[in-house]
mmCIF file of C-alpha atoms (C1' of nucleotides) in Angstrom:
data_model
loop_
_atom_site.group_PDB
_atom_site.id
_atom_site.type_symbol
_atom_site.label_atom_id
_atom_site.label_comp_id
_atom_site.label_asym_id
_atom_site.label_seq_id
_atom_site.Cartn_x
_atom_site.Cartn_y
_atom_site.Cartn_z
ATOM 1 C CA UNK A 1 10.672 17.234 -28.825
ATOM 2 C CA UNK A 2 11.467 17.301 -24.329
ATOM 3 C CA UNK A 3 13.328 16.226 -21.931
ATOM 4 C CA UNK A 4 11.709 14.320 -18.653
ATOM 5 C CA UNK A 5 11.979 17.489 -16.936
ATOM 6 C CA UNK A 6 9.632 19.438 -19.541
ATOM 7 C CA UNK A 7 7.580 16.491 -19.503
ATOM 8 C CA UNK A 8 6.842 15.755 -15.609
ATOM 9 C CA UNK A 9 6.360 19.626 -15.877
ATOM 10 C CA UNK A 10 3.588 19.894 -19.254
ATOM 11 C CA UNK A 11 2.127 16.607 -17.182
ATOM 12 C CA UNK A 12 2.187 17.263 -14.100
ATOM 13 C CA UNK A 13 3.119 13.591 -14.019
ATOM 14 C CA UNK A 14 6.407 13.434 -11.407
ATOM 15 C CA UNK A 15 9.582 12.121 -12.674
ATOM 16 C CA UNK A 16 9.921 9.255 -10.965
ATOM 17 C CA UNK A 17 6.575 8.234 -11.443
ATOM 18 C CA UNK A 18 6.897 8.930 -15.056
ATOM 19 C CA UNK A 19 10.023 6.508 -15.345
ATOM 20 C CA UNK A 20 8.332 4.171 -12.625
ATOM 21 C CA UNK A 21 5.420 4.111 -15.348
ATOM 22 C CA UNK A 22 7.821 3.567 -18.776
ATOM 23 C CA UNK A 23 9.466 0.528 -16.625
ATOM 24 C CA UNK A 24 5.694 -1.419 -15.768
ATOM 25 C CA UNK A 25 4.939 -0.513 -19.486
ATOM 26 C CA UNK A 26 2.321 1.710 -18.462
ATOM 27 C CA UNK A 27 3.591 4.266 -20.979
ATOM 28 C CA UNK A 28 5.818 3.307 -23.663
ATOM 29 C CA UNK A 29 9.363 3.727 -23.630
ATOM 30 C CA UNK A 30 10.465 7.181 -25.158
ATOM 31 C CA UNK A 31 12.932 7.898 -27.730
ATOM 32 C CA UNK A 32 16.572 9.022 -26.392
ATOM 33 C CA UNK A 33 19.338 11.968 -27.078
ATOM 34 C CA UNK A 34 22.754 11.258 -28.121
ATOM 35 C CA UNK A 35 23.695 11.197 -24.612
ATOM 36 C CA UNK A 36 21.103 8.733 -23.446
ATOM 37 C CA UNK A 37 18.131 10.900 -21.912
ATOM 38 C CA UNK A 38 14.897 10.684 -22.905
ATOM 39 C CA UNK A 39 12.841 12.522 -25.072
ATOM 40 C CA UNK A 40 9.166 12.683 -25.219
ATOM 41 C CA UNK A 41 6.913 14.300 -27.821
ATOM 42 C CA UNK A 42 3.833 16.093 -27.293
ATOM 43 C CA UNK A 43 1.327 13.227 -27.882
ATOM 44 C CA UNK A 44 3.625 11.353 -25.604
ATOM 45 C CA UNK A 45 3.416 14.133 -22.719
ATOM 46 C CA UNK A 46 -0.260 13.956 -23.600
ATOM 47 C CA UNK A 47 -0.450 9.990 -22.827
ATOM 48 C CA UNK A 48 1.360 11.286 -19.673
ATOM 49 C CA UNK A 49 -1.731 13.780 -18.692
ATOM 50 C CA UNK A 50 -4.155 11.619 -19.879
ATOM 51 C CA UNK A 51 -2.743 8.943 -17.144
ATOM 52 C CA UNK A 52 -2.332 11.188 -14.471
ATOM 53 C CA UNK A 53 -5.692 12.495 -14.791
ATOM 54 C CA UNK A 54 -7.349 8.794 -14.436
ATOM 55 C CA UNK A 55 -5.160 8.059 -11.466
ATOM 56 C CA UNK A 56 -6.798 11.681 -10.026
ATOM 57 C CA UNK A 57 -10.443 10.155 -10.845
ATOM 58 C CA UNK A 58 -8.845 6.687 -8.839
ATOM 59 C CA UNK A 59 -8.701 4.762 -11.479
ATOM 60 C CA UNK A 60 -6.431 1.730 -10.978
ATOM 61 C CA UNK A 61 -3.290 1.184 -13.512
ATOM 62 C CA UNK A 62 -4.702 -1.999 -14.729
ATOM 63 C CA UNK A 63 -7.810 0.200 -15.652
ATOM 64 C CA UNK A 64 -5.368 2.442 -17.228
ATOM 65 C CA UNK A 65 -3.762 0.640 -19.507
ATOM 66 C CA UNK A 66 -7.040 -0.849 -20.587
ATOM 67 C CA UNK A 67 -8.075 2.808 -21.471
ATOM 68 C CA UNK A 68 -4.656 3.584 -23.770
ATOM 69 C CA UNK A 69 -5.553 0.217 -25.913
ATOM 70 C CA UNK A 70 -8.696 0.870 -26.447
ATOM 71 C CA UNK A 71 -7.811 4.593 -27.864
ATOM 72 C CA UNK A 72 -5.870 2.678 -30.222
ATOM 73 C CA UNK A 73 -8.667 1.081 -31.618
ATOM 74 C CA UNK A 74 -11.493 3.641 -31.726
ATOM 75 C CA UNK A 75 -14.190 1.172 -32.598
ATOM 76 C CA UNK A 76 -16.496 -0.263 -30.205
ATOM 77 C CA UNK A 77 -14.487 1.410 -27.221
ATOM 78 C CA UNK A 78 -17.047 3.306 -25.790
ATOM 79 C CA UNK A 79 -19.093 0.488 -24.288
ATOM 80 C CA UNK A 80 -16.365 -0.807 -22.554
ATOM 81 C CA UNK A 81 -15.498 1.976 -21.222
ATOM 82 C CA UNK A 82 -18.268 3.091 -19.684
ATOM 83 C CA UNK A 83 -19.068 0.185 -17.987
ATOM 84 C CA UNK A 84 -15.219 0.196 -16.551
ATOM 85 C CA UNK A 85 -16.604 3.414 -15.228
ATOM 86 C CA UNK A 86 -19.314 2.817 -13.641
ATOM 87 C CA UNK A 87 -17.867 -0.859 -11.885
ATOM 88 C CA UNK A 88 -15.547 2.062 -10.690
ATOM 89 C CA UNK A 89 -18.455 4.504 -9.726
ATOM 90 C CA UNK A 90 -19.743 1.749 -7.324
ATOM 91 C CA UNK A 91 -16.581 1.179 -6.115
ATOM 92 C CA UNK A 92 -16.459 5.223 -5.207
ATOM 93 C CA UNK A 93 -19.573 5.078 -3.839
ATOM 94 C CA UNK A 94 -19.212 1.866 -1.634
ATOM 95 C CA UNK A 95 -16.258 3.915 -0.430
ATOM 96 C CA UNK A 96 -18.273 6.684 0.233
ATOM 97 C CA UNK A 97 -21.040 4.993 2.228
ATOM 98 C CA UNK A 98 -18.255 3.056 3.947
ATOM 99 C CA UNK A 99 -16.908 6.381 5.021
ATOM 100 C CA UNK A 100 -19.718 8.028 6.392
ATOM 101 C CA UNK A 101 -20.015 4.997 8.542
ATOM 102 C CA UNK A 102 -16.984 5.504 9.954
ATOM 103 C CA UNK A 103 -17.102 9.060 10.462
ATOM 104 C CA UNK A 104 -20.442 8.716 12.356
ATOM 105 C CA UNK A 105 -19.211 5.662 14.791
ATOM 106 C CA UNK A 106 -16.181 8.498 14.998
ATOM 107 C CA UNK A 107 -17.795 11.648 15.835
ATOM 108 C CA UNK A 108 -20.006 9.339 18.771
ATOM 109 C CA UNK A 109 -17.113 7.617 20.190
ATOM 110 C CA UNK A 110 -14.881 11.120 20.484
ATOM 111 C CA UNK A 111 -18.156 12.855 21.686
ATOM 112 C CA UNK A 112 -17.916 10.737 25.126
ATOM 113 C CA UNK A 113 -14.201 12.320 25.397
ATOM 114 C CA UNK A 114 -15.800 15.264 27.036
ATOM 115 C CA UNK A 115 -17.050 14.070 30.019
ATOM 116 C CA UNK A 116 -14.077 15.131 32.484
ATOM 117 C CA UNK A 117 -13.134 11.971 33.910
ATOM 118 C CA UNK A 118 -9.736 10.923 33.985
ATOM 119 C CA UNK A 119 -9.844 7.806 31.553
ATOM 120 C CA UNK A 120 -10.747 8.161 28.247
ATOM 121 C CA UNK A 121 -14.005 7.122 27.491
ATOM 122 C CA UNK A 122 -13.667 6.557 23.256
ATOM 123 C CA UNK A 123 -10.532 3.901 24.617
ATOM 124 C CA UNK A 124 -12.602 2.166 26.989
ATOM 125 C CA UNK A 125 -15.156 1.503 24.738
ATOM 126 C CA UNK A 126 -12.735 0.248 22.046
ATOM 127 C CA UNK A 127 -11.543 -2.187 24.974
ATOM 128 C CA UNK A 128 -14.817 -3.823 25.990
ATOM 129 C CA UNK A 129 -16.728 -6.248 24.876
ATOM 130 C CA UNK A 130 -19.755 -4.891 23.609
ATOM 131 C CA UNK A 131 -18.566 -2.933 20.836
ATOM 132 C CA UNK A 132 -20.602 -3.011 17.305
ATOM 133 C CA UNK A 133 -18.125 -4.361 15.164
ATOM 134 C CA UNK A 134 -17.401 -2.626 11.612
ATOM 135 C CA UNK A 135 -15.875 -5.475 9.508
ATOM 136 C CA UNK A 136 -16.513 -3.534 6.501
ATOM 137 C CA UNK A 137 -13.919 -4.811 3.881
ATOM 138 C CA UNK A 138 -13.674 -1.624 1.430
ATOM 139 C CA UNK A 139 -13.204 0.506 4.568
ATOM 140 C CA UNK A 140 -8.961 -0.653 3.709
ATOM 141 C CA UNK A 141 -8.213 1.504 0.832
ATOM 142 C CA UNK B 1 -3.887 -19.275 27.323
ATOM 143 C CA UNK B 2 -4.534 -19.818 24.284
ATOM 144 C CA UNK B 3 -2.495 -20.777 20.598
ATOM 145 C CA UNK B 4 -2.238 -17.928 17.865
ATOM 146 C CA UNK B 5 -5.299 -19.310 16.258
ATOM 147 C CA UNK B 6 -7.745 -19.117 18.473
ATOM 148 C CA UNK B 7 -6.634 -15.987 19.463
ATOM 149 C CA UNK B 8 -6.978 -15.216 15.854
ATOM 150 C CA UNK B 9 -10.336 -16.419 15.799
ATOM 151 C CA UNK B 10 -11.630 -14.529 19.113
ATOM 152 C CA UNK B 11 -9.851 -11.076 17.372
ATOM 153 C CA UNK B 12 -10.734 -11.241 14.538
ATOM 154 C CA UNK B 13 -7.299 -10.524 13.269
ATOM 155 C CA UNK B 14 -5.671 -12.925 10.908
ATOM 156 C CA UNK B 15 -2.959 -15.394 12.176
ATOM 157 C CA UNK B 16 -0.480 -13.746 9.323
ATOM 158 C CA UNK B 17 -1.615 -9.791 10.353
ATOM 159 C CA UNK B 18 -0.851 -11.164 14.284
ATOM 160 C CA UNK B 19 2.815 -12.272 13.918
ATOM 161 C CA UNK B 20 3.247 -9.019 11.356
ATOM 162 C CA UNK B 21 1.847 -6.770 14.183
ATOM 163 C CA UNK B 22 4.201 -8.425 16.733
ATOM 164 C CA UNK B 23 6.983 -7.892 14.265
ATOM 165 C CA UNK B 24 6.072 -4.507 14.091
ATOM 166 C CA UNK B 25 6.173 -3.861 17.585
ATOM 167 C CA UNK B 26 2.835 -2.894 17.267
ATOM 168 C CA UNK B 27 1.567 -5.953 20.072
ATOM 169 C CA UNK B 28 4.520 -6.906 22.628
ATOM 170 C CA UNK B 29 5.921 -10.587 22.016
ATOM 171 C CA UNK B 30 3.526 -13.332 23.722
ATOM 172 C CA UNK B 31 5.045 -16.020 25.905
ATOM 173 C CA UNK B 32 5.947 -19.285 24.480
ATOM 174 C CA UNK B 33 4.712 -23.067 24.662
ATOM 175 C CA UNK B 34 7.687 -25.201 25.552
ATOM 176 C CA UNK B 35 7.488 -26.715 21.728
ATOM 177 C CA UNK B 36 8.012 -23.041 20.704
ATOM 178 C CA UNK B 37 4.427 -21.858 20.160
ATOM 179 C CA UNK B 38 2.161 -18.372 20.917
ATOM 180 C CA UNK B 39 0.760 -18.448 23.630
ATOM 181 C CA UNK B 40 -1.999 -15.748 24.210
ATOM 182 C CA UNK B 41 -3.747 -14.287 27.335
ATOM 183 C CA UNK B 42 -7.350 -12.946 27.309
ATOM 184 C CA UNK B 43 -5.937 -9.829 27.486
ATOM 185 C CA UNK B 44 -3.282 -10.101 25.365
ATOM 186 C CA UNK B 45 -6.187 -11.023 23.050
ATOM 187 C CA UNK B 46 -8.336 -8.106 24.237
ATOM 188 C CA UNK B 47 -5.079 -5.732 23.424
ATOM 189 C CA UNK B 48 -5.647 -7.240 19.105
ATOM 190 C CA UNK B 49 -9.102 -6.578 19.060
ATOM 191 C CA UNK B 50 -8.848 -2.947 20.132
ATOM 192 C CA UNK B 51 -6.256 -2.698 17.321
ATOM 193 C CA UNK B 52 -8.865 -4.744 14.807
ATOM 194 C CA UNK B 53 -10.945 -1.635 15.947
ATOM 195 C CA UNK B 54 -9.119 0.362 15.424
ATOM 196 C CA UNK B 55 -8.103 -0.514 12.078
ATOM 197 C CA UNK B 56 -11.834 -0.571 11.174
ATOM 198 C CA UNK B 57 -12.205 2.808 12.037
ATOM 199 C CA UNK B 58 -9.011 3.253 9.672
ATOM 200 C CA UNK B 59 -6.620 4.315 12.235
ATOM 201 C CA UNK B 60 -3.296 4.170 10.939
ATOM 202 C CA UNK B 61 -0.920 1.745 13.109
ATOM 203 C CA UNK B 62 1.259 5.009 13.977
ATOM 204 C CA UNK B 63 -2.061 6.513 15.799
ATOM 205 C CA UNK B 64 -3.508 3.289 17.274
ATOM 206 C CA UNK B 65 0.581 2.652 18.889
ATOM 207 C CA UNK B 66 0.382 6.370 20.296
ATOM 208 C CA UNK B 67 -3.194 4.734 21.884
ATOM 209 C CA UNK B 68 -1.845 1.932 23.010
ATOM 210 C CA UNK B 69 0.779 3.631 25.532
ATOM 211 C CA UNK B 70 -1.396 6.185 26.307
ATOM 212 C CA UNK B 71 -4.348 2.902 27.699
ATOM 213 C CA UNK B 72 -1.227 2.177 29.849
ATOM 214 C CA UNK B 73 -0.947 5.818 31.363
ATOM 215 C CA UNK B 74 -4.387 6.209 32.647
ATOM 216 C CA UNK B 75 -4.052 10.154 33.462
ATOM 217 C CA UNK B 76 -4.840 12.827 30.867
ATOM 218 C CA UNK B 77 -4.897 10.752 27.820
ATOM 219 C CA UNK B 78 -8.231 11.827 26.806
ATOM 220 C CA UNK B 79 -7.772 15.386 25.464
ATOM 221 C CA UNK B 80 -4.516 13.756 23.539
ATOM 222 C CA UNK B 81 -7.277 10.930 22.000
ATOM 223 C CA UNK B 82 -10.087 13.629 21.361
ATOM 224 C CA UNK B 83 -7.063 15.597 19.665
ATOM 225 C CA UNK B 84 -6.222 12.329 17.384
ATOM 226 C CA UNK B 85 -9.866 11.489 16.871
ATOM 227 C CA UNK B 86 -11.020 14.573 15.647
ATOM 228 C CA UNK B 87 -7.904 14.864 13.065
ATOM 229 C CA UNK B 88 -8.638 11.287 11.682
ATOM 230 C CA UNK B 89 -12.442 12.998 11.409
ATOM 231 C CA UNK B 90 -10.599 15.667 9.191
ATOM 232 C CA UNK B 91 -9.152 13.273 7.150
ATOM 233 C CA UNK B 92 -12.214 11.400 6.726
ATOM 234 C CA UNK B 93 -14.850 13.970 5.799
ATOM 235 C CA UNK B 94 -11.776 15.280 3.139
ATOM 236 C CA UNK B 95 -11.737 11.931 1.727
ATOM 237 C CA UNK B 96 -15.410 11.839 1.268
ATOM 238 C CA UNK B 97 -15.583 15.675 0.168
ATOM 239 C CA UNK B 98 -12.895 14.278 -2.470
ATOM 240 C CA UNK B 99 -14.825 10.614 -3.419
ATOM 241 C CA UNK B 100 -18.005 13.227 -4.089
ATOM 242 C CA UNK B 101 -16.393 15.271 -6.612
ATOM 243 C CA UNK B 102 -14.527 12.391 -8.367
ATOM 244 C CA UNK B 103 -18.037 10.850 -8.217
ATOM 245 C CA UNK B 104 -19.461 13.769 -10.183
ATOM 246 C CA UNK B 105 -16.499 13.902 -12.489
ATOM 247 C CA UNK B 106 -17.212 10.518 -13.391
ATOM 248 C CA UNK B 107 -20.448 10.482 -13.735
ATOM 249 C CA UNK B 108 -20.750 13.829 -16.102
ATOM 250 C CA UNK B 109 -17.968 12.122 -17.668
ATOM 251 C CA UNK B 110 -19.710 9.008 -18.270
ATOM 252 C CA UNK B 111 -22.891 9.972 -19.037
ATOM 253 C CA UNK B 112 -21.516 11.106 -22.202
ATOM 254 C CA UNK B 113 -20.929 7.744 -23.592
ATOM 255 C CA UNK B 114 -24.319 7.323 -24.267
ATOM 256 C CA UNK B 115 -24.338 9.465 -27.655
ATOM 257 C CA UNK B 116 -23.927 6.193 -29.838
ATOM 258 C CA UNK B 117 -20.844 7.964 -31.484
ATOM 259 C CA UNK B 118 -17.785 5.208 -32.249
ATOM 260 C CA UNK B 119 -15.289 6.941 -30.369
ATOM 261 C CA UNK B 120 -15.964 7.215 -26.619
ATOM 262 C CA UNK B 121 -16.203 10.964 -25.369
ATOM 263 C CA UNK B 122 -15.299 10.761 -22.159
ATOM 264 C CA UNK B 123 -11.589 8.829 -23.217
ATOM 265 C CA UNK B 124 -11.553 12.086 -25.465
ATOM 266 C CA UNK B 125 -12.470 14.939 -22.663
ATOM 267 C CA UNK B 126 -10.047 13.129 -20.901
ATOM 268 C CA UNK B 127 -7.051 13.156 -23.699
ATOM 269 C CA UNK B 128 -8.024 16.956 -24.820
ATOM 270 C CA UNK B 129 -6.309 20.083 -23.044
ATOM 271 C CA UNK B 130 -9.024 22.001 -21.986
ATOM 272 C CA UNK B 131 -10.382 19.714 -19.200
ATOM 273 C CA UNK B 132 -10.580 20.807 -16.145
ATOM 274 C CA UNK B 133 -7.504 19.317 -13.384
ATOM 275 C CA UNK B 134 -8.559 17.634 -10.733
ATOM 276 C CA UNK B 135 -5.194 17.145 -8.637
ATOM 277 C CA UNK B 136 -6.537 16.765 -5.108
ATOM 278 C CA UNK B 137 -3.637 15.386 -2.656
ATOM 279 C CA UNK B 138 -6.135 12.831 -1.033
ATOM 280 C CA UNK B 139 -7.505 11.577 -3.598
ATOM 281 C CA UNK B 140 -4.592 8.895 -3.246
ATOM 282 C CA UNK B 141 -5.617 6.388 -0.087
ATOM 283 C "C1'" DT C 1 3.573 -46.778 18.691
ATOM 284 C "C1'" DC C 2 2.804 -45.557 14.291
ATOM 285 C "C1'" DT C 3 1.081 -42.672 11.152
ATOM 286 C "C1'" DA C 4 -2.097 -38.982 9.341
ATOM 287 C "C1'" DC C 5 -3.652 -35.066 9.692
ATOM 288 C "C1'" DT C 6 -4.100 -30.270 11.387
ATOM 289 C "C1'" DT C 7 -1.524 -26.606 13.713
ATOM 290 C "C1'" DC C 8 2.573 -23.995 14.020
ATOM 291 C "C1'" DC C 9 6.967 -22.262 13.153
ATOM 292 C "C1'" DT C 10 10.626 -18.989 10.908
ATOM 293 C "C1'" DG C 11 12.040 -16.474 6.523
ATOM 294 C "C1'" DT C 12 11.220 -14.556 2.234
ATOM 295 C "C1'" DA C 13 8.579 -12.351 -1.252
ATOM 296 C "C1'" DG C 14 5.128 -10.173 -3.491
ATOM 297 C "C1'" DC C 15 0.855 -7.136 -3.885
ATOM 298 C "C1'" DA C 16 -0.035 -1.068 -5.529
ATOM 299 C "C1'" DG C 17 2.024 3.268 -6.477
ATOM 300 C "C1'" DC C 18 4.561 5.305 -5.947
ATOM 301 C "C1'" DT C 19 8.896 7.717 -3.695
ATOM 302 C "C1'" DA C 20 14.025 8.518 -1.919
ATOM 303 C "C1'" DC C 21 18.229 7.956 -1.636
ATOM 304 C "C1'" DA C 22 23.597 6.633 -4.238
ATOM 305 C "C1'" DG C 23 26.757 7.449 -7.181
ATOM 306 C "C1'" DG C 24 28.031 8.186 -11.039
ATOM 307 C "C1'" DA C 25 27.502 11.744 -16.220
ATOM 308 C "C1'" DG C 26 26.208 14.413 -19.639
ATOM 309 C "C1'" DC C 27 25.106 19.180 -20.240
ATOM 310 C "C1'" DA C 28 24.762 24.598 -20.302
ATOM 311 C "C1'" DA C 29 26.580 29.049 -19.143
ATOM 312 C "C1'" DG C 30 29.924 31.958 -16.971
ATOM 313 C "C1'" DC D 1 37.292 25.166 -16.250
ATOM 314 C "C1'" DT D 2 34.314 24.817 -12.913
ATOM 315 C "C1'" DT D 3 30.654 25.344 -11.007
ATOM 316 C "C1'" DG D 4 25.524 23.930 -10.771
ATOM 317 C "C1'" DC D 5 21.402 21.899 -12.802
ATOM 318 C "C1'" DT D 6 18.968 18.003 -15.205
ATOM 319 C "C1'" DC D 7 19.548 13.389 -16.226
ATOM 320 C "C1'" DC D 8 20.642 8.134 -15.654
ATOM 321 C "C1'" DT D 9 20.445 3.641 -13.714
ATOM 322 C "C1'" DG D 10 19.644 0.311 -10.015
ATOM 323 C "C1'" DT D 11 18.185 0.058 -6.089
ATOM 324 C "C1'" DA D 12 15.437 -0.132 -1.353
ATOM 325 C "C1'" DG D 13 11.716 2.010 1.276
ATOM 326 C "C1'" DC D 14 6.810 3.591 2.295
ATOM 327 C "C1'" DT D 15 1.744 1.154 4.526
ATOM 328 C "C1'" DG D 16 -0.472 -3.053 5.791
ATOM 329 C "C1'" DC D 17 -0.758 -6.659 4.966
ATOM 330 C "C1'" DT D 18 -0.756 -11.601 2.378
ATOM 331 C "C1'" DA D 19 0.907 -16.237 0.723
ATOM 332 C "C1'" DC D 20 4.182 -18.777 0.294
ATOM 333 C "C1'" DA D 21 8.248 -22.951 1.357
ATOM 334 C "C1'" DG D 22 9.829 -26.331 4.169
ATOM 335 C "C1'" DG D 23 10.030 -27.708 8.540
ATOM 336 C "C1'" DA D 24 8.379 -28.861 13.376
ATOM 337 C "C1'" DA D 25 5.637 -29.489 17.632
ATOM 338 C "C1'" DG D 26 0.798 -31.677 18.520
ATOM 339 C "C1'" DT D 27 -3.531 -34.089 18.442
ATOM 340 C "C1'" DA D 28 -6.567 -38.457 17.415
ATOM 341 C "C1'" DG D 29 -7.293 -42.817 15.269
ATOM 342 C "C1'" DA D 30 -5.879 -47.443 14.339
#
DNA sequence: TCTACTTCCTGTAGCAGCTACAGGAGCAAG
DNA sequence: CTTGCTCCTGTAGCTGCTACAGGAAGTAGA
C-alpha cells in the first residue's frame, strides 16, 4: 500500500488532482491508515494512471467515468468504447481544422505588420467593418 | 446611442458577456440613460466587435487588453503586436501538433476495437503498463 | 391611464478541471 | 525533542463566460 505522494509519483497524477478525483467520485475512496492517511493499492494506482492517460488523450472526465464503469462490466463494452472514441476523434478533427483556419488568418494579419508604417495594419484590420468573421464554435476550447 | 441589446446585436457579443467585459475592465464603462441603462456609442460597439474578433482568433483576454491599450498609443505599437501575434501563432501550432498526435494515438487505439473479442483492446491498452506516455502540456486547453 | 410585454438592471452561482493556499496534524530521523 | 517532511480538510481562485432570481424601466396597444 502506498501513501498519496507515492501514488502520485507512480500514476503521474498530481496529489491535489487525486483528491479532486476522489471528491468528484471519478475514482473510489481509498482505505486509510490508523492516522487517517489515504492508502492506495497497486490496482488503485493503475486506475489513476488510466484516468491520466485518458485525460492526456483529451477525453473529458464524464467519458472517462463511462470507460471506468465499462471496464468493470467486461462484456459488450468494446462497441460503446469505439463509438465514444470516434466521436471524440471527430471533435479533435474539428479542433484541428479550426486551428488551421486561425493559423492562416493570423499569418495573413501579422504579415502586414512588416510594412513599416507607424499604425498597425493588423489592429486596423480587426477594427474595420469589412473584416471577414470567423465565428467558429469549436475555436473556444 | 444604443442600448445593450442593440450593442450585442451589432458587435456579436452576448449581452451577459458585454457586462462581464465591463466588470473585468476589458472595455470601459459606458454612459447611462436617466433610467440607469447602459448606452453605447458606435465607437464603443466597434471596440466590442474588436474584442470579439480577437477572441475568435483565440487571443486570451489579457493579450486583448494589451492590444486595446496599444491602439490608444498609436505609435510604435506594431512591433509589439507582431511579437504577441507570433507567440500566439506558436501556441496554435503547438496545439495543432499535439492534436495530431492525439489523433494518431486515438486512431490506432480504436482501430483494435474491431477484432471481435469481448474485452476492449483499447481500454486494455490504456490499463497496461507498457503504454507510451503522452504527457503533452499543451494538450489541455 | 391601465395593462401586458419586453428589455434591462444587480448580484450571485455554476460550468471544467484543476491548482493553490491556510492552518493544523502525523510521522521518521537525528 | 526538535526539525522537516508529508499529509489532512476546507475553501478560494483560475479562464471566459453563461444562467439564473428578483426587480425596475420602457414601450405598445386598448
